[in-house]
Each structure stands twice: as C-alpha cells, then as structure tokens.
mmCIF file of C-alpha atoms in Angstrom:
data_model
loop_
_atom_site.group_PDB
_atom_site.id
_atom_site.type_symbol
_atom_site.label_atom_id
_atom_site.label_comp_id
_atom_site.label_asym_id
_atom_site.label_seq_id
_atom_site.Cartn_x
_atom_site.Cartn_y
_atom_site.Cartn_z
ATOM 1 C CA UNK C 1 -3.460 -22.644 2.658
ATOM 2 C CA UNK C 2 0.043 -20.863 2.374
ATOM 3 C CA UNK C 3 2.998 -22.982 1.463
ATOM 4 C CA UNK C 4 6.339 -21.691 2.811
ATOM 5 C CA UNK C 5 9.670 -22.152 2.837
ATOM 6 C CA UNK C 6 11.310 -20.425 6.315
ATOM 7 C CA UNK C 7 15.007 -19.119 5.716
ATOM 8 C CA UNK C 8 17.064 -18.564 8.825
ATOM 9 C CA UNK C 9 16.994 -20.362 12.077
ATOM 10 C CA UNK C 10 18.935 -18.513 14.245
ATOM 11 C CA UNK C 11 17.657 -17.063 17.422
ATOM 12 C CA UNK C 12 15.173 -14.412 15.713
ATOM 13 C CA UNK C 13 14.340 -17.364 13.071
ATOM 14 C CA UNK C 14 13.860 -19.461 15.614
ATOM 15 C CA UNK C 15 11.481 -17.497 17.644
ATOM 16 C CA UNK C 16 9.293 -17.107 14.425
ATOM 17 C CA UNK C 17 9.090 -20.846 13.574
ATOM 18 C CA UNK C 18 8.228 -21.204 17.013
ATOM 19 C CA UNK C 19 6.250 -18.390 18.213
ATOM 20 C CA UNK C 20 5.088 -16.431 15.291
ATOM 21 C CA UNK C 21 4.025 -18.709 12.806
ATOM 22 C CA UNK C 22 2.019 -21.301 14.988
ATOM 23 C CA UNK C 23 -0.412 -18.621 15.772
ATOM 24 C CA UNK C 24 -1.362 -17.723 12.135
ATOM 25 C CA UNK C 25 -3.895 -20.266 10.835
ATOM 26 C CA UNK C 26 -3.479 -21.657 7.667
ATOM 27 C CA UNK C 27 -0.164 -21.878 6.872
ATOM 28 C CA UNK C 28 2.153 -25.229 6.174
ATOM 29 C CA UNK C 29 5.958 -24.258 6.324
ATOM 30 C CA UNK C 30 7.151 -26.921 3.882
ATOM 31 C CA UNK C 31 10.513 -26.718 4.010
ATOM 32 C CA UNK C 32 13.147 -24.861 6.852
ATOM 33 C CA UNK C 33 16.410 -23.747 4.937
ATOM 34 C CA UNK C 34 20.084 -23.050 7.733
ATOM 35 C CA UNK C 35 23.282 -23.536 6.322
ATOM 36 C CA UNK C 36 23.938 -24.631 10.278
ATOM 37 C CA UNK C 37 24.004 -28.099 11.376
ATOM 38 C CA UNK C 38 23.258 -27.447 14.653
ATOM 39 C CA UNK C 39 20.411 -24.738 14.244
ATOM 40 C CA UNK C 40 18.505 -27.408 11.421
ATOM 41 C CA UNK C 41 18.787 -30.089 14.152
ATOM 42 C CA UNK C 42 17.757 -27.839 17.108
ATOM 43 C CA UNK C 43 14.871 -26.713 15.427
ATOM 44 C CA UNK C 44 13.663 -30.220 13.481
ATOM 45 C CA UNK C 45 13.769 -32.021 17.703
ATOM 46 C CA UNK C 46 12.055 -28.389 18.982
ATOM 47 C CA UNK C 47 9.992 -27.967 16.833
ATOM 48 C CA UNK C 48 8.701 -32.050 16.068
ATOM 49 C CA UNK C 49 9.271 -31.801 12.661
ATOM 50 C CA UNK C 50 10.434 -34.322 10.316
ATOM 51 C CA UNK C 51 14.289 -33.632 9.294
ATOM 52 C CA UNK C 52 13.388 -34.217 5.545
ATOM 53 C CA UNK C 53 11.648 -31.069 5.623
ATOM 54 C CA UNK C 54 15.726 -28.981 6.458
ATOM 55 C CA UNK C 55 17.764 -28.096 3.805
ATOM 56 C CA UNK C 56 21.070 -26.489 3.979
ATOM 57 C CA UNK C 57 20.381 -23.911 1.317
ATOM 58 C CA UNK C 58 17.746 -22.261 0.027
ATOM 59 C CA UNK C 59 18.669 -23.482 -3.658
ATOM 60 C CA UNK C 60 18.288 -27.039 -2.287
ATOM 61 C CA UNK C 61 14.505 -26.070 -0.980
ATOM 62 C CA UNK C 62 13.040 -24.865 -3.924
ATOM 63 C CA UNK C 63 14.529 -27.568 -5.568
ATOM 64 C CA UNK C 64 12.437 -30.180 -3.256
ATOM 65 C CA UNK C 65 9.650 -28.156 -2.029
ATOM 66 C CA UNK C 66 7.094 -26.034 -3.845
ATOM 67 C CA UNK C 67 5.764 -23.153 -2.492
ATOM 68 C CA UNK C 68 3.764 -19.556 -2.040
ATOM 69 C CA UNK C 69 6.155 -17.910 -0.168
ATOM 70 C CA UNK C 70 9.643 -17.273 0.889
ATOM 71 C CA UNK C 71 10.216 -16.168 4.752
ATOM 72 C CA UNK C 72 13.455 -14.620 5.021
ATOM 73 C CA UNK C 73 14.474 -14.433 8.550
ATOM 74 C CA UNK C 74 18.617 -14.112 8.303
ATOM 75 C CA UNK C 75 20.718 -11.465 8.999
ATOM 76 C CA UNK C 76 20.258 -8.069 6.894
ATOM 77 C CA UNK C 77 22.887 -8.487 4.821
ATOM 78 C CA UNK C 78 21.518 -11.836 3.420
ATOM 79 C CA UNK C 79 17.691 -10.374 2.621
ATOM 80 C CA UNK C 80 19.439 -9.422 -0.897
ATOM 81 C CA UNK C 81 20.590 -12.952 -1.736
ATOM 82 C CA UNK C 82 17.540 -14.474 -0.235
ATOM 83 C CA UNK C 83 15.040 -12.385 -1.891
ATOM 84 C CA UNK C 84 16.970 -12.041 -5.552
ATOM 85 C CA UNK C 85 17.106 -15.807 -5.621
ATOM 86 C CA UNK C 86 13.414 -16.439 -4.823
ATOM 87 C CA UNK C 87 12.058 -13.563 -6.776
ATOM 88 C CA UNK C 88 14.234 -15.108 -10.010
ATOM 89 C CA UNK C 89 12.855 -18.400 -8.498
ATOM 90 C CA UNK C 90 8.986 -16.953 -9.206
ATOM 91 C CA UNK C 91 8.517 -17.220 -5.619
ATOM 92 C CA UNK C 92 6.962 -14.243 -3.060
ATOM 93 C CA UNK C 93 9.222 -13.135 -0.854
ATOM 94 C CA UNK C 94 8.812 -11.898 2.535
ATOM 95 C CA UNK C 95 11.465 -10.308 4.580
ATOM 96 C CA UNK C 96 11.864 -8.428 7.822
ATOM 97 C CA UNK C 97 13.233 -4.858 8.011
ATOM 98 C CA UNK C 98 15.320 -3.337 7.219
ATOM 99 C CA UNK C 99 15.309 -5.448 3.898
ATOM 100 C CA UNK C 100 18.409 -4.179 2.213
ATOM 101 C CA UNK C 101 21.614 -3.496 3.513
ATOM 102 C CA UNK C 102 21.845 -0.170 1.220
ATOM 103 C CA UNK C 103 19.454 1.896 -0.857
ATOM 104 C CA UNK C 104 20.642 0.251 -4.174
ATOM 105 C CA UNK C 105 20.167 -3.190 -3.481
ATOM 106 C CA UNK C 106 16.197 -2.261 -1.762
ATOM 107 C CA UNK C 107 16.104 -0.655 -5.084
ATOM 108 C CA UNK C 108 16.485 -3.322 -7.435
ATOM 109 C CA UNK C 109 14.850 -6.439 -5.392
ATOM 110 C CA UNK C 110 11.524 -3.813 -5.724
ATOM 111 C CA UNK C 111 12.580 -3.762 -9.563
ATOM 112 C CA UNK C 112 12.913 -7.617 -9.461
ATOM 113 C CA UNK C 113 9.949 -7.885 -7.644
ATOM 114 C CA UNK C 114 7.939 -5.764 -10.159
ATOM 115 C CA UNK C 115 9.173 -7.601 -13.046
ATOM 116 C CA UNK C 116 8.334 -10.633 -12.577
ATOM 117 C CA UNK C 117 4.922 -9.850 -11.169
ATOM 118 C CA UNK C 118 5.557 -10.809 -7.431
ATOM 119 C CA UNK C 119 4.843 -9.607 -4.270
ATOM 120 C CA UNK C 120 7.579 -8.072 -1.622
ATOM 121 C CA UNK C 121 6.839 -7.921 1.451
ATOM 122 C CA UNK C 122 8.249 -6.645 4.488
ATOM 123 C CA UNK C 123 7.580 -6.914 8.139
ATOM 124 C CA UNK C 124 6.950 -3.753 9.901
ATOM 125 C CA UNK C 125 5.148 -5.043 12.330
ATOM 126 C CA UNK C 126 4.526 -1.907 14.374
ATOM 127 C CA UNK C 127 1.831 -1.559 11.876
ATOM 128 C CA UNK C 128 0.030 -4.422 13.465
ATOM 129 C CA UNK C 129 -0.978 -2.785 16.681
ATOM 130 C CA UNK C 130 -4.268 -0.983 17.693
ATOM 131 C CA UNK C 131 -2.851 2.530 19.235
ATOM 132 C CA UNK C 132 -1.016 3.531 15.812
ATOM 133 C CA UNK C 133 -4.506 2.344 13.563
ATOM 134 C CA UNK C 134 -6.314 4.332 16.160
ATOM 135 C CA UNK C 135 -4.499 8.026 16.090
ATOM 136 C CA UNK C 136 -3.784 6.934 11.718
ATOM 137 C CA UNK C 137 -7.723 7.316 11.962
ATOM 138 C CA UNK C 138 -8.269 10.358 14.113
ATOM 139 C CA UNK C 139 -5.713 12.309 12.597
ATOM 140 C CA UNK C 140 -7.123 12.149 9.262
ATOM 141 C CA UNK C 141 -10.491 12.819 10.560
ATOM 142 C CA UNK C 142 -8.773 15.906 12.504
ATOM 143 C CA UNK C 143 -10.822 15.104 15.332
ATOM 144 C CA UNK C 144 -8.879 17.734 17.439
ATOM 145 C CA UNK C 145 -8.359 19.993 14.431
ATOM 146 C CA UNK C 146 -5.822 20.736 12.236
ATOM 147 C CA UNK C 147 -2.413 19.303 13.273
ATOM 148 C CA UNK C 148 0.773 20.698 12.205
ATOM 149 C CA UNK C 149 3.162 19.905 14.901
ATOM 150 C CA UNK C 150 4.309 16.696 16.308
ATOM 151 C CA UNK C 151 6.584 15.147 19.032
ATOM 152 C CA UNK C 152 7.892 11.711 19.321
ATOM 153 C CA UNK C 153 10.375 10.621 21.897
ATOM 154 C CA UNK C 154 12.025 7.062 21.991
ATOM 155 C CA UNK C 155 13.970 6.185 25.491
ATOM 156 C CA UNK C 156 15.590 2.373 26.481
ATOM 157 C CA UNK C 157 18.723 1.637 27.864
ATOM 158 C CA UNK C 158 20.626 -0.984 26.115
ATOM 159 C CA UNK C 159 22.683 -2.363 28.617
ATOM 160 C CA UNK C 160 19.687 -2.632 30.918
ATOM 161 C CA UNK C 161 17.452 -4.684 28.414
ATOM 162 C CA UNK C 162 19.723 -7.271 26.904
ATOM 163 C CA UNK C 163 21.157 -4.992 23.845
ATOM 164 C CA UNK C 164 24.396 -7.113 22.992
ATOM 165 C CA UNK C 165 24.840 -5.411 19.210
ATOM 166 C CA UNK C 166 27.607 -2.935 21.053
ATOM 167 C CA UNK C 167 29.663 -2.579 17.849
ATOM 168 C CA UNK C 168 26.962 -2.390 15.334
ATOM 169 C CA UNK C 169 26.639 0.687 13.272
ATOM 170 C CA UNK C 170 24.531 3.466 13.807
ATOM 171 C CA UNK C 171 22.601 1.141 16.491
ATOM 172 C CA UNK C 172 19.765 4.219 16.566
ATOM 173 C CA UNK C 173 19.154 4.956 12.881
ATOM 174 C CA UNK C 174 20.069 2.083 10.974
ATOM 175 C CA UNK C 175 18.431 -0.873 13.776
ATOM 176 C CA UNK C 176 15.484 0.888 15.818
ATOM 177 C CA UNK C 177 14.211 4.447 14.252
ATOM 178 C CA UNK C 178 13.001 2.919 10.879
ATOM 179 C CA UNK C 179 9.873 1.154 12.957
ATOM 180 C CA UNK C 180 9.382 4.938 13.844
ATOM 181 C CA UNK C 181 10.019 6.742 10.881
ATOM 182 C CA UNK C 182 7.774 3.552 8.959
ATOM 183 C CA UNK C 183 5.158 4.801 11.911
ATOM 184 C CA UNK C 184 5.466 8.345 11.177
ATOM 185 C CA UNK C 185 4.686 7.849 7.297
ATOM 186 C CA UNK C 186 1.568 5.457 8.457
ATOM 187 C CA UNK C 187 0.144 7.508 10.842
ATOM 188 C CA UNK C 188 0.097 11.066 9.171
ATOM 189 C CA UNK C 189 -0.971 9.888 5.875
ATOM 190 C CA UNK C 190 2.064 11.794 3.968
ATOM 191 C CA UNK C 191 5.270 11.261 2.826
ATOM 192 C CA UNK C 192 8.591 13.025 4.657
ATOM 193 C CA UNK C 193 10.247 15.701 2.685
ATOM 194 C CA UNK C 194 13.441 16.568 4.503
ATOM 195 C CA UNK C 195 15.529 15.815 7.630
ATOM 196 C CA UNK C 196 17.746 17.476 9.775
ATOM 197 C CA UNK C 197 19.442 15.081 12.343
ATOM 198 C CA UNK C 198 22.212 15.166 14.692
ATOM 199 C CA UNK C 199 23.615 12.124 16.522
ATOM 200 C CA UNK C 200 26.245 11.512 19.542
ATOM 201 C CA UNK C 201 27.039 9.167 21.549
ATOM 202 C CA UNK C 202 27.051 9.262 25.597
ATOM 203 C CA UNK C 203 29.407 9.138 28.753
ATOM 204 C CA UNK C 204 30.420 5.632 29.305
ATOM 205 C CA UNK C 205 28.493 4.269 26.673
ATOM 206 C CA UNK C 206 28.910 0.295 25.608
ATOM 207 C CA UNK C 207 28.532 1.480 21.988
ATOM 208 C CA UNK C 208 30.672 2.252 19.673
ATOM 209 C CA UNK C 209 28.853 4.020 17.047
ATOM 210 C CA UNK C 210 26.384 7.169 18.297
ATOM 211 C CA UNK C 211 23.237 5.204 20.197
ATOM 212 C CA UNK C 212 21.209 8.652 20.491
ATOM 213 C CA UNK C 213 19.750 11.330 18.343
ATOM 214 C CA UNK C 214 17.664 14.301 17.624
ATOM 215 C CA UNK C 215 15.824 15.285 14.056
ATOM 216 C CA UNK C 216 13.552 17.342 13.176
ATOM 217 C CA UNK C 217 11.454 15.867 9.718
ATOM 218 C CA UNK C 218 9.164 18.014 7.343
ATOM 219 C CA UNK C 219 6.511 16.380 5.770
ATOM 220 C CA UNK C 220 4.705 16.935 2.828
ATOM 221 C CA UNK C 221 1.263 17.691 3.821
ATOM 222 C CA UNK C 222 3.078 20.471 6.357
ATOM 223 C CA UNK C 223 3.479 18.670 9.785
ATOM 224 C CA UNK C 224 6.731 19.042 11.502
ATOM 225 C CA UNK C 225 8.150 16.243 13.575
ATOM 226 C CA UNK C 226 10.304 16.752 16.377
ATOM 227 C CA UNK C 227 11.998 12.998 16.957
ATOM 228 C CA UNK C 228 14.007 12.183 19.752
ATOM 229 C CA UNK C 229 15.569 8.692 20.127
ATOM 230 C CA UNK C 230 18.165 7.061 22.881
ATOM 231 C CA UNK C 231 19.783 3.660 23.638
ATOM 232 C CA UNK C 232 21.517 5.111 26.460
ATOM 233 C CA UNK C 233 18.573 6.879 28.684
ATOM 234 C CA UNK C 234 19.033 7.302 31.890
ATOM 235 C CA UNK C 235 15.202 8.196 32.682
ATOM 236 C CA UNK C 236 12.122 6.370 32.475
ATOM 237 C CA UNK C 237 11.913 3.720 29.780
ATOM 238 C CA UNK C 238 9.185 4.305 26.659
ATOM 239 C CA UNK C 239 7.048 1.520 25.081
ATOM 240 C CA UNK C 240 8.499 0.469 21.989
ATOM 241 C CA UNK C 241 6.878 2.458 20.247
ATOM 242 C CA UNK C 242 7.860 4.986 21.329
ATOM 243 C CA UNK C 243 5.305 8.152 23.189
ATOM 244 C CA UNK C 244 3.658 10.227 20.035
ATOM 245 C CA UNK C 245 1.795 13.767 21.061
ATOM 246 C CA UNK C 246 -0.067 15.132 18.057
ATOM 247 C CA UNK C 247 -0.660 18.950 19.075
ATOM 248 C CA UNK C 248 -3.831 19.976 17.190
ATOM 249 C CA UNK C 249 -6.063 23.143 17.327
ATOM 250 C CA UNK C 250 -8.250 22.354 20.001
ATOM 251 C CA UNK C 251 -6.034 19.010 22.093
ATOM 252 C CA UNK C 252 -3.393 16.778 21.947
ATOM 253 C CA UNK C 253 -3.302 13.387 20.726
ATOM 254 C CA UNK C 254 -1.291 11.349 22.629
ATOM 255 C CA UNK C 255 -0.726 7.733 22.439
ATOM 256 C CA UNK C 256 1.650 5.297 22.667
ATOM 257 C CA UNK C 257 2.311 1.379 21.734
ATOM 258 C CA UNK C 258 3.699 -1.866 22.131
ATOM 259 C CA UNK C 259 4.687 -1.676 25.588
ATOM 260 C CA UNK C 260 2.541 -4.909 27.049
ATOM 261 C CA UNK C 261 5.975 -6.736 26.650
ATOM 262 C CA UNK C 262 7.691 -4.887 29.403
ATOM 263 C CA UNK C 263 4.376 -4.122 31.640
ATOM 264 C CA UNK C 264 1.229 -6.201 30.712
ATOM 265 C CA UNK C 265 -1.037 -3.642 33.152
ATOM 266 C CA UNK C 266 0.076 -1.001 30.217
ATOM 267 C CA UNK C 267 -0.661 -2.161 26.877
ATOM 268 C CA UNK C 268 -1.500 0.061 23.770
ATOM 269 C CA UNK C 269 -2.904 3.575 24.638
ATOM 270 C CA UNK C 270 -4.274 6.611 23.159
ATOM 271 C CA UNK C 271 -5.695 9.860 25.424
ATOM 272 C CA UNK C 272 -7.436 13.018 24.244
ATOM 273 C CA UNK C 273 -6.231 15.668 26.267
ATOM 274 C CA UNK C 274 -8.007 19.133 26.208
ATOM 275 C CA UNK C 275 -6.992 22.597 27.779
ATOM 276 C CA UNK C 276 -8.919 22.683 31.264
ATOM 277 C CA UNK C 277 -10.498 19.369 30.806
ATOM 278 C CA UNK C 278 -9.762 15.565 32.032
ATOM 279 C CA UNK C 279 -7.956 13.309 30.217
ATOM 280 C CA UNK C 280 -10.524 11.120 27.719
ATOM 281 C CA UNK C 281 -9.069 7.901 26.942
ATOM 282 C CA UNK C 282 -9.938 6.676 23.724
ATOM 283 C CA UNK C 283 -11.260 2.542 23.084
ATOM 284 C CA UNK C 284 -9.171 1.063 21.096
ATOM 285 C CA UNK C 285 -10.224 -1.434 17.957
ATOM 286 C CA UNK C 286 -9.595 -4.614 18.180
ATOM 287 C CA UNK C 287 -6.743 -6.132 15.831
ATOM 288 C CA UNK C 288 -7.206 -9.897 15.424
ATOM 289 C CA UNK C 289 -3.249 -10.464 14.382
ATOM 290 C CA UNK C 290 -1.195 -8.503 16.444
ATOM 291 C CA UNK C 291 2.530 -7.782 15.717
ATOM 292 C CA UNK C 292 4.827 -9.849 13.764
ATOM 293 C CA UNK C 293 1.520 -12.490 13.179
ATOM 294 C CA UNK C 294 0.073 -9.279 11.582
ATOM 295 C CA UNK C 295 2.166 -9.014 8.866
ATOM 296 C CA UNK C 296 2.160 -12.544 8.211
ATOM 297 C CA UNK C 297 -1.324 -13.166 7.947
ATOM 298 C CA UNK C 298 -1.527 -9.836 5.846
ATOM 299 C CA UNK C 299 0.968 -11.252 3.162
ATOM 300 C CA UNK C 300 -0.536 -14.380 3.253
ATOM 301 C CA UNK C 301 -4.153 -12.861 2.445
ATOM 302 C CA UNK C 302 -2.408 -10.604 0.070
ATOM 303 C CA UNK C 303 -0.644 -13.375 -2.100
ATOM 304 C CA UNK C 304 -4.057 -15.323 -1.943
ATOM 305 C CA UNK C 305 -6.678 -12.316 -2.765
ATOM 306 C CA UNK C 306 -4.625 -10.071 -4.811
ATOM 307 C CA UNK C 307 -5.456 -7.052 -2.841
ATOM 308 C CA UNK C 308 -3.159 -5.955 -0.279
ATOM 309 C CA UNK C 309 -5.040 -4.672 2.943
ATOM 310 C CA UNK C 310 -4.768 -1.222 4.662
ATOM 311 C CA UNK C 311 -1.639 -0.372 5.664
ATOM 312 C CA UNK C 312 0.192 -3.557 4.079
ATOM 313 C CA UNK C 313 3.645 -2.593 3.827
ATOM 314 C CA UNK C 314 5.496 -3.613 0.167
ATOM 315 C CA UNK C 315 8.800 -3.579 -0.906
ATOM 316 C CA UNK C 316 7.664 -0.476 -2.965
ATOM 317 C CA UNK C 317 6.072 1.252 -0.085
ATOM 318 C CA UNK C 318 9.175 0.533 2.280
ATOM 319 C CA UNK C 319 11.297 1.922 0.237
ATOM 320 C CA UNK C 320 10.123 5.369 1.531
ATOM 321 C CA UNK C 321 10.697 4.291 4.820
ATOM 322 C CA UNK C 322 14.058 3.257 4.237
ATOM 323 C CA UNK C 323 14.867 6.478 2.008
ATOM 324 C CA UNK C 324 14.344 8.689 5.296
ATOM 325 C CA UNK C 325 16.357 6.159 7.209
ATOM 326 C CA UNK C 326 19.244 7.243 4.640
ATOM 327 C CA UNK C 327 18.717 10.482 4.726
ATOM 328 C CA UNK C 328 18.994 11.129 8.440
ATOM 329 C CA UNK C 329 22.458 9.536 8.422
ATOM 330 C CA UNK C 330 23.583 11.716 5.580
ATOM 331 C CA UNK C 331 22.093 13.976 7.785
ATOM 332 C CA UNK C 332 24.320 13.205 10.627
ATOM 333 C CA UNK C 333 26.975 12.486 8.435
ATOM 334 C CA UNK C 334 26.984 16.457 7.507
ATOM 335 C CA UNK C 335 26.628 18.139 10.997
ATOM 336 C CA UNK C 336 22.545 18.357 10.910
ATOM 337 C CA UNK C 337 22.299 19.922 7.327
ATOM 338 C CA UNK C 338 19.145 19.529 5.773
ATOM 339 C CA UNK C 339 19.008 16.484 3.437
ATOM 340 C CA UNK C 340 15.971 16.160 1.192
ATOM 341 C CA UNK C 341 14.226 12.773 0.576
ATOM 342 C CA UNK C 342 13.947 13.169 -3.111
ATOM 343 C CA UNK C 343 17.885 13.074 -3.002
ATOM 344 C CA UNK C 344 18.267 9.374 -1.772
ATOM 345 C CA UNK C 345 15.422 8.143 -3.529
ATOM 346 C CA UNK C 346 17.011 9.933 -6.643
ATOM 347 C CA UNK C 347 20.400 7.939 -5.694
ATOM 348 C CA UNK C 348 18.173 4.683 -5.729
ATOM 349 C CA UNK C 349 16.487 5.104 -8.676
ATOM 350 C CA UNK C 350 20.185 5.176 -10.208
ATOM 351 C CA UNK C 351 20.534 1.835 -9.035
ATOM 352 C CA UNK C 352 21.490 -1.026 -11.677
ATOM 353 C CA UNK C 353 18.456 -3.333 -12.570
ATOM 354 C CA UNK C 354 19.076 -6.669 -11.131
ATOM 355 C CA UNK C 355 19.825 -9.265 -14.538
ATOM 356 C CA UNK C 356 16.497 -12.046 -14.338
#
C-alpha cells in the first residue's frame, strides 16, 4: 500500500483525486493539501472524505500525516516549492510536466532528489499508451529496416476544443510539444542532439504568444525529425499524440495515439505500409494502466520494488526532455539557428545546488 499526500485541488487536481487515482489499486491518499477554502471543501463533500484528512499547506500535512509519496498537482510554477520541500522532507515526490518552470530549478530538485536518495518522478503519461510501446519496439527491432528519417505532425484548434490559456507563453513549446519531444526520445531509443525551430503565430489568432511551429531535430543515433505542431489548424484535427510516420528501407511505420478521447471508434493505432502492398495493421499489446493511472501505478511500484520499470520517466531522465524543450525556444528565439542540446544542459548543470 502507497501512502500519499495529494497537493493541488484545482480543476486538474481535482480530476486526479477523482478520476485518476480511484482506478489505481492500492493506494490510500492520506492527506489532501489547497491553500483554498473552497477547493478543500468541494473536494472533502465530492469526494466523501473526512475533512480531517485537508490541510491548508503542505507543511501542515507532513506534519500530521506520514507518507510514501508526494503528488504534486499545482500549477508549474509551484512543482519547485512543492517538490524542494518534500524532497528536504525525505518524502518521494511526484509531479506532472513540465516539472520546473526553468532549466535551473529542474536542475537542482534532480540534485535534491539524488542527494537524499529519493525518487522524482514525473508524469508523462503519453508513455502509458500501447501505439508508442508498440513502434518503441519495432523500431529497435528495424522491422522495416533501417530508419533514418521521421515525420511528426501535431494539429488542434484551440478555440474549438476549450483552450482558455490565450495569454500563456509559448502555448506550443513550453505547454504541448514536450509530451512529443518526451515521445520522440522514448520511441527512437536516442537522445536529440540539435534543433532548429521556427515559430509564428496566425491570422486572427486568440493567442498572444506564437501557437504554431516547425523544427527539424537531429538525433544522436542519426534520425532526423521533421516536427510540425499547431494550436490554430484549420484542417483535420490529430490524436493527441500527434500522427508519427517512421520511413524505413523497405515501409513506413505509421502510428498514432491517444485519440479515443475525441473518437472512441479510433483509439491507438499503428499500420505497416509497404510500396505496392495493403496496409497491415499491427495488434497492439495490451497496457493494464493506461495514461495518467500509468504513471502512477509505475511510481508507486517503483518506490515499493526499487526498480523502476521500462520506460519510467525520472526527474533525471526528464531532464532531457525538458533540455530540448529549451532549446527549441532559444531556437526560435534566434530566427531558426541551430541550438545544440549539450548547450542547455551545460547551462543546467551550472545551476546552484539546492541548500538540504
């Protein structure tokens, strides 16, 4: 049994005490943590649960309540506060993404983490599908051959599916391509090297900063990835996910994911497709935790094994992820000149260690 303490009960925070966490078995939240009135009272007559178990701060929690983990789900720029203060605490920490507001402060909560022998976790729960484990396996086996190109093309409209974040920053980048760019690093087995990237923004657009971009990202085991991303399409809608076509030797991989929450007659797919042959769609493995439950139940049999599963995404790992994220807006930020990885991870690494 996992012991946690939940952090953050606003609407996301909400739909995880509510939705996510009742379908992972053993688990006992023992103690909710809102600095709002109103959100600790919603949730404790919601949810049936006893109001001795809310606290308005997280301080007052650990104080009360003993547990395995801390589940941060607040706003990104309280993950550092959150996690610093439950990592000092001894406590596990798991947080969604993107969990740090910059480079330096992911940086030292993976330091933090590290020195006091505690595990950092982080939620990218695209993982926790069965199209991107699928074409992660077949692309290592090269079942259609060597592979050294690949395409990847993101499309939603924001104002058509409930987007309200209009003034956010870099709404593209910062918010929705790091699920893809995690993705990318997952399913090619390699780390990015460089990026190129160029961002704009669109006639008539709700958003303020630039909701749609182009990059093209060299990895190093010699793959080239042509991404495409938009908040503002005005053609057909991808899944989530995004659509992925891995060109190899002798067919294309193509898949795509997570779209069974806008059309449940489409869920997860992944098709062979061969010159001069029909398309061969491929059976797809079954995932007992899909999603955000995924991630859950994979920190929770992490904390209580000691061996993190396949694809379990760390603080440590992440950090990757979140390096390439920073690199295509310095990217942007110069006009589409090539930015290397190793220089924002070497920016990070410069990072102050957090005082325990």
């Amino acid at each position: 049994m996992t012991k946690i303490i939940q952090v953050g009960l606003g609407f996301w925070g909400f739909d995880w005490a509510s939705t996510v966490i009742p379908r992972v078995p053993d688990i006992e939240v023992v103690a909710y943590v809102d600095p709002s009135e109103a959100a600790r009272t919603r949730a404790a007559t919601e949810l049936k649960v006893d109001a001795s178990r809310f606290f308005p701060s997280l301080e007052a929690a650990l104080d009360a309540a003993d547990c395995d983990l801390v589940l941060g789900t607040v706003r990104t720029d309280a993950h550092f506060p959150v996690a610093r203060m439950a990592l000092e605490a001894g406590r596990n920490v798991m947080l969604e993404k993107p969990f740090a507001s910059t480079m330096r402060e992911a940086h030292q909560l993976v330091d933090l983490a590290a020195r006091k022998g505690k595990l950092l976790a982080i939620s990218q729960n695209y993982r926790y599908f069965p199209a991107p484990r699928l074409a992660a396996k077949l692309f290592a086996e090269q079942a259609l051959g060597p592979s050294d190109y690949v395409r990847l093309e993101f499309r939603q409209h924001g104002p058509s599916v409930g987007y309200r974040y209009w003034d956010m920053p870099d709404p593209l980048l910062a918010d929705m391509s790091i699920h893809h760019f995690d993705l990318m690093r997952m399913v090619l087995g390699s780390e990015p090297r460089r990026i190129a990237c160029h961002t704009w923004n669109t006639v008539e657009s709700p958003y303020r900063f630039d909701p749609v971009g182009s990059a093209m990202i060299e990895f190093e085991n010699g793959v080239r990835l042509d991404y495409h991303g938009s908040w503002m399409s005005g053609g057909t809608r991808t899944p989530w996910a995004g659509e992925w076509t891995i060109d190899g030797r002798d067919g294309e991989l193509w898949w795509t994911s997570r779209d069974m929450f806008l059309d449940g007659s489409k869920p997860d797919r992944v098709v062979i497709l061969r010159r001069g042959e029909a398309a061969e769609p491929q059976v797809l493995p079954d995932l007992p935790f899909l999603d955000r439950a995924g991630t859950l139940r994979a920190t929770c049999d992490t904390i209580a094994t000691g061996e993190a599963p396949k694809y379990f995404s760390s603080g440590a790992d992440n950090l990757m992820s979140f390096a390439l994220v920073g690199a295509a807006l310095a990217s942007a930020a110069r006009n589409g000149a090539w930015v290397e990885i190793a220089e924002v991870l070497a920016d990070a690494a410069a990072a102050e260690t957090v005082v325990a």
